[in-house]
Amino acid sequence: MRILFVTSKNPEVYDEADGFFVREYVRELRKYADVICVYLRTEKGPCPEVKNTVDYVFSPKSAFEAFSPEAIFLETAASFRSSMENLVSGFKPDIIHCADSNSYLPFRFDENVFYSAQFFQGPKNPSVPDAPFLVETKIERCALKTASAVAVYSDFSAEKAEKLSGGTCVPIVLPLGIRAENFIKTTEQSPFLRRSGGELMVAEKTPPLEKKMRISCFARMENPENGVSDFVFAVNALGKSFKEKYNIEYSLYGNGKTIAGLDLSLFDNRSFLNSENKFSAYR
């Protein structure tokens, strides 16, 4: 199978969640298919080095003098599609995987397009939406309604997709996660889990108090759609006695300010991490 994976987010930028998503997604896809990864770059200035994930980088050209946000989006999409024509016709992909709405727009008339809905963050003042936000909403709705298949990565996003598309989109929910077998080799290594019929289940044995359980949330603090507030509410609902009984260390990592009014008294670590510090926290 041949897959053309298209993104407008640079997967080589290790400090951004979007880049991490694309990088890991492409790495897994390449185990099962012939994948070409294309980065549609709209940023100005020198192009950063791409060496691990990206095969091709395209930048838009301008032939039509566009001023309105909608005209600029459409002119950019037309330029990208024209630049990629030789690649598409030569590679003949079975699936075109568009990882965000901006990478979908050049392929809105193609068949076999798989769209990963990465919902953009709204304007700073939701009560006064600006012109780019309205255009991005139209692009998102177009992708949800016309793509051959749509994938989202949470139940919340599925509800948002159905609402934005007017009920015409029935997305596939693919929850993000890790392969537990890569981290848990035997039940002796983890007193919290045991295997039953190939599935991981909660063990009946209570973890020893001298062994600390670390539960962390990595997200953009200011965006409520990332589940930060739900995570904090869940921690507070379990309470201090639960934290002490199971010797839990709660951590909240991410950029931006936390949502006002959240009670973070049960959290041991609250900070912004990037690069190697982020991966150290993962480990």
PDB file of C-alpha atoms in Angstrom:
ATOM      1  CA  MET A   1       0.000   0.000   0.000  1.00  0.00           C
ATOM      2  CA  ARG A   2       1.239   3.489  -0.868  1.00  0.00           C
ATOM      3  CA  ILE A   3       0.354   6.372   1.481  1.00  0.00           C
ATOM      4  CA  LEU A   4       1.023  10.047   0.841  1.00  0.00           C
ATOM      5  CA  PHE A   5       1.116  11.656   4.296  1.00  0.00           C
ATOM      6  CA  VAL A   6       0.655  15.432   4.095  1.00  0.00           C
ATOM      7  CA  THR A   7       1.036  17.885   6.968  1.00  0.00           C
ATOM      8  CA  SER A   8       1.381  21.639   7.425  1.00  0.00           C
ATOM      9  CA  LYS A   9       3.101  21.112  10.806  1.00  0.00           C
ATOM     10  CA  ASN A  10       6.839  20.506  10.871  1.00  0.00           C
ATOM     11  CA  PRO A  11       7.333  17.070  12.460  1.00  0.00           C
ATOM     12  CA  GLU A  12      11.000  17.840  13.122  1.00  0.00           C
ATOM     13  CA  VAL A  13      10.059  20.474  15.733  1.00  0.00           C
ATOM     14  CA  TYR A  14      10.279  18.455  18.923  1.00  0.00           C
ATOM     15  CA  ASP A  15       8.746  21.076  21.207  1.00  0.00           C
ATOM     16  CA  GLU A  16       5.320  21.063  19.524  1.00  0.00           C
ATOM     17  CA  ALA A  17       2.575  18.527  20.113  1.00  0.00           C
ATOM     18  CA  ASP A  18       1.512  18.582  16.442  1.00  0.00           C
ATOM     19  CA  GLY A  19       5.034  17.728  15.334  1.00  0.00           C
ATOM     20  CA  PHE A  20       5.245  14.882  17.825  1.00  0.00           C
ATOM     21  CA  PHE A  21       1.896  13.513  16.594  1.00  0.00           C
ATOM     22  CA  VAL A  22       2.986  13.486  12.936  1.00  0.00           C
ATOM     23  CA  ARG A  23       6.430  12.081  13.696  1.00  0.00           C
ATOM     24  CA  GLU A  24       5.116   9.114  15.677  1.00  0.00           C
ATOM     25  CA  TYR A  25       2.216   8.511  13.282  1.00  0.00           C
ATOM     26  CA  VAL A  26       4.503   8.345  10.229  1.00  0.00           C
ATOM     27  CA  ARG A  27       7.006   6.129  12.005  1.00  0.00           C
ATOM     28  CA  GLU A  28       4.287   3.562  12.768  1.00  0.00           C
ATOM     29  CA  LEU A  29       2.747   3.750   9.273  1.00  0.00           C
ATOM     30  CA  ARG A  30       6.109   2.998   7.675  1.00  0.00           C
ATOM     31  CA  LYS A  31       6.119  -0.392   9.387  1.00  0.00           C
ATOM     32  CA  TYR A  32       3.099  -1.433   7.317  1.00  0.00           C
ATOM     33  CA  ALA A  33       3.144   0.620   4.087  1.00  0.00           C
ATOM     34  CA  ASP A  34       5.215   2.606   1.622  1.00  0.00           C
ATOM     35  CA  VAL A  35       4.914   6.150   2.994  1.00  0.00           C
ATOM     36  CA  ILE A  36       6.025   9.485   1.573  1.00  0.00           C
ATOM     37  CA  CYS A  37       5.737  12.371   4.029  1.00  0.00           C
ATOM     38  CA  VAL A  38       5.224  15.880   2.646  1.00  0.00           C
ATOM     39  CA  TYR A  39       5.549  19.063   4.699  1.00  0.00           C
ATOM     40  CA  LEU A  40       3.585  22.037   3.329  1.00  0.00           C
ATOM     41  CA  ARG A  41       5.488  24.972   4.756  1.00  0.00           C
ATOM     42  CA  THR A  42       3.848  28.405   4.981  1.00  0.00           C
ATOM     43  CA  GLU A  43       6.300  29.995   7.432  1.00  0.00           C
ATOM     44  CA  LYS A  44       8.694  32.597   6.064  1.00  0.00           C
ATOM     45  CA  GLY A  45      12.446  32.532   6.477  1.00  0.00           C
ATOM     46  CA  PRO A  46      14.998  29.741   6.000  1.00  0.00           C
ATOM     47  CA  CYS A  47      13.572  26.233   5.964  1.00  0.00           C
ATOM     48  CA  PRO A  48      14.664  24.205   9.008  1.00  0.00           C
ATOM     49  CA  GLU A  49      16.567  20.985   8.439  1.00  0.00           C
ATOM     50  CA  VAL A  50      14.351  17.963   7.857  1.00  0.00           C
ATOM     51  CA  LYS A  51      16.037  14.583   7.885  1.00  0.00           C
ATOM     52  CA  ASN A  52      14.126  11.897   9.758  1.00  0.00           C
ATOM     53  CA  THR A  53      10.428  12.068   8.906  1.00  0.00           C
ATOM     54  CA  VAL A  54       9.904  14.411   5.957  1.00  0.00           C
ATOM     55  CA  ASP A  55      10.682  13.395   2.375  1.00  0.00           C
ATOM     56  CA  TYR A  56       9.589  16.578   0.581  1.00  0.00           C
ATOM     57  CA  VAL A  57       9.081  20.222   1.602  1.00  0.00           C
ATOM     58  CA  PHE A  58       6.912  22.549  -0.487  1.00  0.00           C
ATOM     59  CA  SER A  59       6.472  26.304  -0.084  1.00  0.00           C
ATOM     60  CA  PRO A  60       3.665  28.235  -1.803  1.00  0.00           C
ATOM     61  CA  LYS A  61       4.089  30.544  -4.763  1.00  0.00           C
ATOM     62  CA  SER A  62       1.810  33.463  -5.509  1.00  0.00           C
ATOM     63  CA  ALA A  63       0.393  34.108  -8.994  1.00  0.00           C
ATOM     64  CA  PHE A  64      -2.868  35.795  -8.027  1.00  0.00           C
ATOM     65  CA  GLU A  65      -2.885  38.923  -5.906  1.00  0.00           C
ATOM     66  CA  ALA A  66      -4.919  37.816  -2.888  1.00  0.00           C
ATOM     67  CA  PHE A  67      -5.875  40.041   0.040  1.00  0.00           C
ATOM     68  CA  SER A  68      -8.792  38.492   1.921  1.00  0.00           C
ATOM     69  CA  PRO A  69      -8.058  35.524   4.231  1.00  0.00           C
ATOM     70  CA  GLU A  70     -10.247  33.223   2.129  1.00  0.00           C
ATOM     71  CA  ALA A  71      -8.493  34.178  -1.107  1.00  0.00           C
ATOM     72  CA  ILE A  72      -5.073  33.681   0.525  1.00  0.00           C
ATOM     73  CA  PHE A  73      -6.005  30.195   1.773  1.00  0.00           C
ATOM     74  CA  LEU A  74      -7.311  29.163  -1.665  1.00  0.00           C
ATOM     75  CA  GLU A  75      -4.326  30.621  -3.544  1.00  0.00           C
ATOM     76  CA  THR A  76      -1.936  28.814  -1.191  1.00  0.00           C
ATOM     77  CA  ALA A  77      -3.805  25.520  -1.628  1.00  0.00           C
ATOM     78  CA  ALA A  78      -3.756  25.860  -5.428  1.00  0.00           C
ATOM     79  CA  SER A  79      -0.018  26.530  -5.379  1.00  0.00           C
ATOM     80  CA  PHE A  80       0.671  23.486  -3.199  1.00  0.00           C
ATOM     81  CA  ARG A  81      -1.452  21.191  -5.381  1.00  0.00           C
ATOM     82  CA  SER A  82       0.272  22.382  -8.543  1.00  0.00           C
ATOM     83  CA  SER A  83       3.731  21.900  -7.010  1.00  0.00           C
ATOM     84  CA  MET A  84       2.893  18.350  -5.911  1.00  0.00           C
ATOM     85  CA  GLU A  85       1.312  17.195  -9.172  1.00  0.00           C
ATOM     86  CA  ASN A  86       4.408  15.345 -10.438  1.00  0.00           C
ATOM     87  CA  LEU A  87       4.904  13.664  -7.066  1.00  0.00           C
ATOM     88  CA  VAL A  88       1.263  12.554  -6.833  1.00  0.00           C
ATOM     89  CA  SER A  89       1.057  11.298 -10.419  1.00  0.00           C
ATOM     90  CA  GLY A  90       4.347   9.430 -10.106  1.00  0.00           C
ATOM     91  CA  PHE A  91       3.792   7.901  -6.664  1.00  0.00           C
ATOM     92  CA  LYS A  92       0.115   7.047  -7.306  1.00  0.00           C
ATOM     93  CA  PRO A  93      -0.884   6.834  -3.626  1.00  0.00           C
ATOM     94  CA  ASP A  94      -3.653   4.477  -2.555  1.00  0.00           C
ATOM     95  CA  ILE A  95      -4.412   6.811   0.361  1.00  0.00           C
ATOM     96  CA  ILE A  96      -3.736  10.517   0.823  1.00  0.00           C
ATOM     97  CA  HIS A  97      -3.542  11.138   4.553  1.00  0.00           C
ATOM     98  CA  CYS A  98      -4.053  14.822   5.416  1.00  0.00           C
ATOM     99  CA  ALA A  99      -3.000  15.515   8.989  1.00  0.00           C
ATOM    100  CA  ASP A 100      -4.741  18.906   9.388  1.00  0.00           C
ATOM    101  CA  SER A 101      -7.214  21.178   7.629  1.00  0.00           C
ATOM    102  CA  ASN A 102      -4.588  23.294   5.826  1.00  0.00           C
ATOM    103  CA  SER A 103      -3.021  20.189   4.287  1.00  0.00           C
ATOM    104  CA  TYR A 104      -6.474  18.927   3.279  1.00  0.00           C
ATOM    105  CA  LEU A 105      -7.476  21.955   1.221  1.00  0.00           C
ATOM    106  CA  PRO A 106      -5.145  21.178  -1.762  1.00  0.00           C
ATOM    107  CA  PHE A 107      -6.678  17.676  -1.978  1.00  0.00           C
ATOM    108  CA  ARG A 108     -10.347  18.553  -1.500  1.00  0.00           C
ATOM    109  CA  PHE A 109     -11.217  17.254  -4.999  1.00  0.00           C
ATOM    110  CA  ASP A 110      -9.190  14.033  -4.760  1.00  0.00           C
ATOM    111  CA  GLU A 111     -10.503  10.582  -3.884  1.00  0.00           C
ATOM    112  CA  ASN A 112      -9.302   8.229  -1.153  1.00  0.00           C
ATOM    113  CA  VAL A 113      -8.449  11.100   1.188  1.00  0.00           C
ATOM    114  CA  PHE A 114      -8.144  10.188   4.863  1.00  0.00           C
ATOM    115  CA  TYR A 115      -8.460  13.248   7.086  1.00  0.00           C
ATOM    116  CA  SER A 116      -7.059  13.443  10.616  1.00  0.00           C
ATOM    117  CA  ALA A 117      -9.116  16.126  12.338  1.00  0.00           C
ATOM    118  CA  GLN A 118      -6.722  18.217  14.411  1.00  0.00           C
ATOM    119  CA  PHE A 119      -9.113  20.931  15.527  1.00  0.00           C
ATOM    120  CA  PHE A 120      -7.556  24.368  15.521  1.00  0.00           C
ATOM    121  CA  GLN A 121      -7.691  26.570  18.576  1.00  0.00           C
ATOM    122  CA  GLY A 122     -10.277  29.332  18.371  1.00  0.00           C
ATOM    123  CA  PRO A 123      -9.733  33.082  18.628  1.00  0.00           C
ATOM    124  CA  LYS A 124      -8.540  34.601  21.897  1.00  0.00           C
ATOM    125  CA  ASN A 125     -11.947  36.243  22.263  1.00  0.00           C
ATOM    126  CA  PRO A 126     -14.584  33.647  21.224  1.00  0.00           C
ATOM    127  CA  SER A 127     -17.342  36.270  21.329  1.00  0.00           C
ATOM    128  CA  VAL A 128     -15.610  38.234  18.540  1.00  0.00           C
ATOM    129  CA  PRO A 129     -14.375  35.702  15.929  1.00  0.00           C
ATOM    130  CA  ASP A 130     -11.939  37.186  13.413  1.00  0.00           C
ATOM    131  CA  ALA A 131     -11.911  36.603   9.655  1.00  0.00           C
ATOM    132  CA  PRO A 132      -9.156  33.917   9.626  1.00  0.00           C
ATOM    133  CA  PHE A 133     -11.053  31.940  12.265  1.00  0.00           C
ATOM    134  CA  LEU A 134     -14.227  31.984  10.164  1.00  0.00           C
ATOM    135  CA  VAL A 135     -12.300  30.812   7.087  1.00  0.00           C
ATOM    136  CA  GLU A 136     -10.588  28.033   9.065  1.00  0.00           C
ATOM    137  CA  THR A 137     -14.017  26.936  10.274  1.00  0.00           C
ATOM    138  CA  LYS A 138     -15.213  26.706   6.657  1.00  0.00           C
ATOM    139  CA  ILE A 139     -12.119  24.667   5.713  1.00  0.00           C
ATOM    140  CA  GLU A 140     -12.637  22.330   8.657  1.00  0.00           C
ATOM    141  CA  ARG A 141     -16.291  21.838   7.727  1.00  0.00           C
ATOM    142  CA  CYS A 142     -15.322  21.177   4.111  1.00  0.00           C
ATOM    143  CA  ALA A 143     -12.842  18.502   5.190  1.00  0.00           C
ATOM    144  CA  LEU A 144     -15.313  16.797   7.515  1.00  0.00           C
ATOM    145  CA  LYS A 145     -18.041  16.709   4.859  1.00  0.00           C
ATOM    146  CA  THR A 146     -16.032  15.734   1.769  1.00  0.00           C
ATOM    147  CA  ALA A 147     -13.150  13.493   2.900  1.00  0.00           C
ATOM    148  CA  SER A 148     -13.486   9.773   2.165  1.00  0.00           C
ATOM    149  CA  ALA A 149     -12.819   8.997   5.842  1.00  0.00           C
ATOM    150  CA  VAL A 150     -12.320  11.134   8.940  1.00  0.00           C
ATOM    151  CA  ALA A 151     -10.434  10.187  12.094  1.00  0.00           C
ATOM    152  CA  VAL A 152     -10.573  11.951  15.447  1.00  0.00           C
ATOM    153  CA  TYR A 153      -8.739  11.121  18.634  1.00  0.00           C
ATOM    154  CA  SER A 154     -11.267  11.516  21.427  1.00  0.00           C
ATOM    155  CA  ASP A 155     -15.012  11.239  21.998  1.00  0.00           C
ATOM    156  CA  PHE A 156     -15.086  14.995  22.543  1.00  0.00           C
ATOM    157  CA  SER A 157     -13.589  15.572  19.077  1.00  0.00           C
ATOM    158  CA  ALA A 158     -16.098  13.136  17.559  1.00  0.00           C
ATOM    159  CA  GLU A 159     -18.975  15.161  18.977  1.00  0.00           C
ATOM    160  CA  LYS A 160     -17.383  18.358  17.714  1.00  0.00           C
ATOM    161  CA  ALA A 161     -16.937  16.882  14.221  1.00  0.00           C
ATOM    162  CA  GLU A 162     -20.534  15.737  14.028  1.00  0.00           C
ATOM    163  CA  LYS A 163     -21.792  19.118  15.195  1.00  0.00           C
ATOM    164  CA  LEU A 164     -19.566  21.136  12.849  1.00  0.00           C
ATOM    165  CA  SER A 165     -20.526  18.993   9.850  1.00  0.00           C
ATOM    166  CA  GLY A 166     -24.234  19.230  10.579  1.00  0.00           C
ATOM    167  CA  GLY A 167     -24.439  15.519  11.308  1.00  0.00           C
ATOM    168  CA  THR A 168     -23.100  14.442   7.902  1.00  0.00           C
ATOM    169  CA  CYS A 169     -19.750  13.228   9.262  1.00  0.00           C
ATOM    170  CA  VAL A 170     -19.441   9.981  11.225  1.00  0.00           C
ATOM    171  CA  PRO A 171     -15.783   9.994  12.283  1.00  0.00           C
ATOM    172  CA  ILE A 172     -13.618   7.056  13.292  1.00  0.00           C
ATOM    173  CA  VAL A 173     -12.430   7.468  16.887  1.00  0.00           C
ATOM    174  CA  LEU A 174      -8.801   6.394  17.278  1.00  0.00           C
ATOM    175  CA  PRO A 175      -7.721   7.121  20.869  1.00  0.00           C
ATOM    176  CA  LEU A 176      -4.065   8.034  21.212  1.00  0.00           C
ATOM    177  CA  GLY A 177      -2.057   5.734  23.441  1.00  0.00           C
ATOM    178  CA  ILE A 178       1.044   3.632  23.925  1.00  0.00           C
ATOM    179  CA  ARG A 179       1.814  -0.024  23.350  1.00  0.00           C
ATOM    180  CA  ALA A 180       1.820  -1.287  26.920  1.00  0.00           C
ATOM    181  CA  GLU A 181       3.722  -4.443  25.997  1.00  0.00           C
ATOM    182  CA  ASN A 182       6.739  -2.290  25.109  1.00  0.00           C
ATOM    183  CA  PHE A 183       6.930  -1.077  28.688  1.00  0.00           C
ATOM    184  CA  ILE A 184       5.526  -3.978  30.735  1.00  0.00           C
ATOM    185  CA  LYS A 185       7.267  -7.304  30.150  1.00  0.00           C
ATOM    186  CA  THR A 186       6.058  -9.301  33.150  1.00  0.00           C
ATOM    187  CA  THR A 187       3.479  -8.956  35.873  1.00  0.00           C
ATOM    188  CA  GLU A 188       6.306  -8.906  38.417  1.00  0.00           C
ATOM    189  CA  GLN A 189       7.579  -5.650  36.950  1.00  0.00           C
ATOM    190  CA  SER A 190       4.240  -3.965  37.516  1.00  0.00           C
ATOM    191  CA  PRO A 191       2.078  -4.762  40.526  1.00  0.00           C
ATOM    192  CA  PHE A 192      -0.690  -2.623  39.003  1.00  0.00           C
ATOM    193  CA  LEU A 193      -1.447  -4.745  35.933  1.00  0.00           C
ATOM    194  CA  ARG A 194      -1.920  -8.386  35.023  1.00  0.00           C
ATOM    195  CA  ARG A 195      -2.670 -10.097  31.724  1.00  0.00           C
ATOM    196  CA  SER A 196      -5.912 -11.939  31.094  1.00  0.00           C
ATOM    197  CA  GLY A 197      -6.805 -13.209  27.628  1.00  0.00           C
ATOM    198  CA  GLY A 198      -4.294 -10.841  26.030  1.00  0.00           C
ATOM    199  CA  GLU A 199      -5.730  -7.772  27.731  1.00  0.00           C
ATOM    200  CA  LEU A 200      -4.271  -5.618  30.459  1.00  0.00           C
ATOM    201  CA  MET A 201      -6.409  -5.468  33.588  1.00  0.00           C
ATOM    202  CA  VAL A 202      -6.113  -3.851  36.979  1.00  0.00           C
ATOM    203  CA  ALA A 203      -4.481  -6.172  39.476  1.00  0.00           C
ATOM    204  CA  GLU A 204      -6.167  -6.944  42.754  1.00  0.00           C
ATOM    205  CA  LYS A 205      -2.932  -6.492  44.687  1.00  0.00           C
ATOM    206  CA  THR A 206      -2.484  -3.051  46.251  1.00  0.00           C
ATOM    207  CA  PRO A 207       0.816  -1.429  45.228  1.00  0.00           C
ATOM    208  CA  PRO A 208       3.374  -1.173  48.059  1.00  0.00           C
ATOM    209  CA  LEU A 209       3.552   2.263  49.621  1.00  0.00           C
ATOM    210  CA  GLU A 210       7.314   2.463  49.186  1.00  0.00           C
ATOM    211  CA  LYS A 211       6.849   2.332  45.393  1.00  0.00           C
ATOM    212  CA  LYS A 212       5.640   5.679  44.045  1.00  0.00           C
ATOM    213  CA  MET A 213       3.029   5.759  41.282  1.00  0.00           C
ATOM    214  CA  ARG A 214       3.528   8.711  38.931  1.00  0.00           C
ATOM    215  CA  ILE A 215       0.537  10.018  36.973  1.00  0.00           C
ATOM    216  CA  SER A 216       1.159  12.951  34.639  1.00  0.00           C
ATOM    217  CA  CYS A 217      -0.771  15.093  32.174  1.00  0.00           C
ATOM    218  CA  PHE A 218       1.054  16.699  29.225  1.00  0.00           C
ATOM    219  CA  ALA A 219      -1.052  19.366  27.502  1.00  0.00           C
ATOM    220  CA  ARG A 220      -1.463  22.988  26.543  1.00  0.00           C
ATOM    221  CA  MET A 221      -2.728  24.438  29.776  1.00  0.00           C
ATOM    222  CA  GLU A 222      -4.878  27.223  28.328  1.00  0.00           C
ATOM    223  CA  ASN A 223      -6.878  25.007  25.960  1.00  0.00           C
ATOM    224  CA  PRO A 224      -9.849  23.373  27.767  1.00  0.00           C
ATOM    225  CA  GLU A 225     -10.350  20.963  24.845  1.00  0.00           C
ATOM    226  CA  ASN A 226      -7.089  19.205  25.750  1.00  0.00           C
ATOM    227  CA  GLY A 227      -8.706  17.724  28.850  1.00  0.00           C
ATOM    228  CA  VAL A 228      -6.599  19.543  31.438  1.00  0.00           C
ATOM    229  CA  SER A 229      -9.594  20.586  33.520  1.00  0.00           C
ATOM    230  CA  ASP A 230     -11.099  17.066  33.353  1.00  0.00           C
ATOM    231  CA  PHE A 231      -7.809  15.593  34.556  1.00  0.00           C
ATOM    232  CA  VAL A 232      -7.619  18.046  37.467  1.00  0.00           C
ATOM    233  CA  PHE A 233     -11.268  17.420  38.418  1.00  0.00           C
ATOM    234  CA  ALA A 234     -10.660  13.655  38.396  1.00  0.00           C
ATOM    235  CA  VAL A 235      -7.645  14.011  40.674  1.00  0.00           C
ATOM    236  CA  ASN A 236      -9.621  16.157  43.112  1.00  0.00           C
ATOM    237  CA  ALA A 237     -12.590  13.762  43.011  1.00  0.00           C
ATOM    238  CA  LEU A 238     -10.339  10.883  44.098  1.00  0.00           C
ATOM    239  CA  GLY A 239      -9.111  13.081  46.920  1.00  0.00           C
ATOM    240  CA  LYS A 240      -6.124  13.344  49.216  1.00  0.00           C
ATOM    241  CA  SER A 241      -6.759  10.039  51.006  1.00  0.00           C
ATOM    242  CA  PHE A 242      -6.595   8.126  47.691  1.00  0.00           C
ATOM    243  CA  LYS A 243      -3.349   9.892  46.796  1.00  0.00           C
ATOM    244  CA  GLU A 244      -1.789   8.977  50.141  1.00  0.00           C
ATOM    245  CA  LYS A 245      -3.083   5.392  50.171  1.00  0.00           C
ATOM    246  CA  TYR A 246      -1.528   4.563  46.802  1.00  0.00           C
ATOM    247  CA  ASN A 247       1.493   6.871  47.169  1.00  0.00           C
ATOM    248  CA  ILE A 248       0.712   8.802  43.979  1.00  0.00           C
ATOM    249  CA  GLU A 249       2.680  11.697  42.553  1.00  0.00           C
ATOM    250  CA  TYR A 250       0.549  13.908  40.266  1.00  0.00           C
ATOM    251  CA  SER A 251       2.224  16.136  37.663  1.00  0.00           C
ATOM    252  CA  LEU A 252       0.893  18.699  35.215  1.00  0.00           C
ATOM    253  CA  TYR A 253       3.202  19.668  32.352  1.00  0.00           C
ATOM    254  CA  GLY A 254       2.547  22.058  29.483  1.00  0.00           C
ATOM    255  CA  ASN A 255       2.800  25.584  28.140  1.00  0.00           C
ATOM    256  CA  GLY A 256       0.555  28.528  28.856  1.00  0.00           C
ATOM    257  CA  LYS A 257      -1.330  29.527  31.966  1.00  0.00           C
ATOM    258  CA  THR A 258      -3.676  27.072  33.647  1.00  0.00           C
ATOM    259  CA  ILE A 259      -7.393  27.748  33.530  1.00  0.00           C
ATOM    260  CA  ALA A 260      -8.418  30.118  36.307  1.00  0.00           C
ATOM    261  CA  GLY A 261     -10.139  28.548  39.299  1.00  0.00           C
ATOM    262  CA  LEU A 262      -8.573  25.065  39.085  1.00  0.00           C
ATOM    263  CA  ASP A 263      -7.563  23.570  42.428  1.00  0.00           C
ATOM    264  CA  LEU A 264      -4.025  22.216  41.959  1.00  0.00           C
ATOM    265  CA  SER A 265      -3.261  21.586  45.630  1.00  0.00           C
ATOM    266  CA  LEU A 266      -2.867  17.803  45.094  1.00  0.00           C
ATOM    267  CA  PHE A 267      -0.286  18.219  42.313  1.00  0.00           C
ATOM    268  CA  ASP A 268       3.377  17.741  43.144  1.00  0.00           C
ATOM    269  CA  ASN A 269       4.802  19.165  39.912  1.00  0.00           C
ATOM    270  CA  ARG A 270       3.465  21.960  37.736  1.00  0.00           C
ATOM    271  CA  SER A 271       5.777  23.332  35.078  1.00  0.00           C
ATOM    272  CA  PHE A 272       6.526  23.892  31.390  1.00  0.00           C
ATOM    273  CA  LEU A 273       8.888  21.355  29.820  1.00  0.00           C
ATOM    274  CA  ASN A 274      10.510  21.150  26.396  1.00  0.00           C
ATOM    275  CA  SER A 275      13.067  19.129  24.452  1.00  0.00           C
ATOM    276  CA  GLU A 276      15.045  16.653  26.557  1.00  0.00           C
ATOM    277  CA  ASN A 277      13.326  17.656  29.794  1.00  0.00           C
ATOM    278  CA  LYS A 278       9.992  16.595  28.309  1.00  0.00           C
ATOM    279  CA  PHE A 279      11.289  13.178  27.258  1.00  0.00           C
ATOM    280  CA  SER A 280      12.920  12.700  30.672  1.00  0.00           C
ATOM    281  CA  ALA A 281       9.526  13.317  32.269  1.00  0.00           C
ATOM    282  CA  TYR A 282       7.922  10.783  29.879  1.00  0.00           C
ATOM    283  CA  ARG A 283      10.455   8.175  30.951  1.00  0.00           C
TER     284      ARG A 283
END
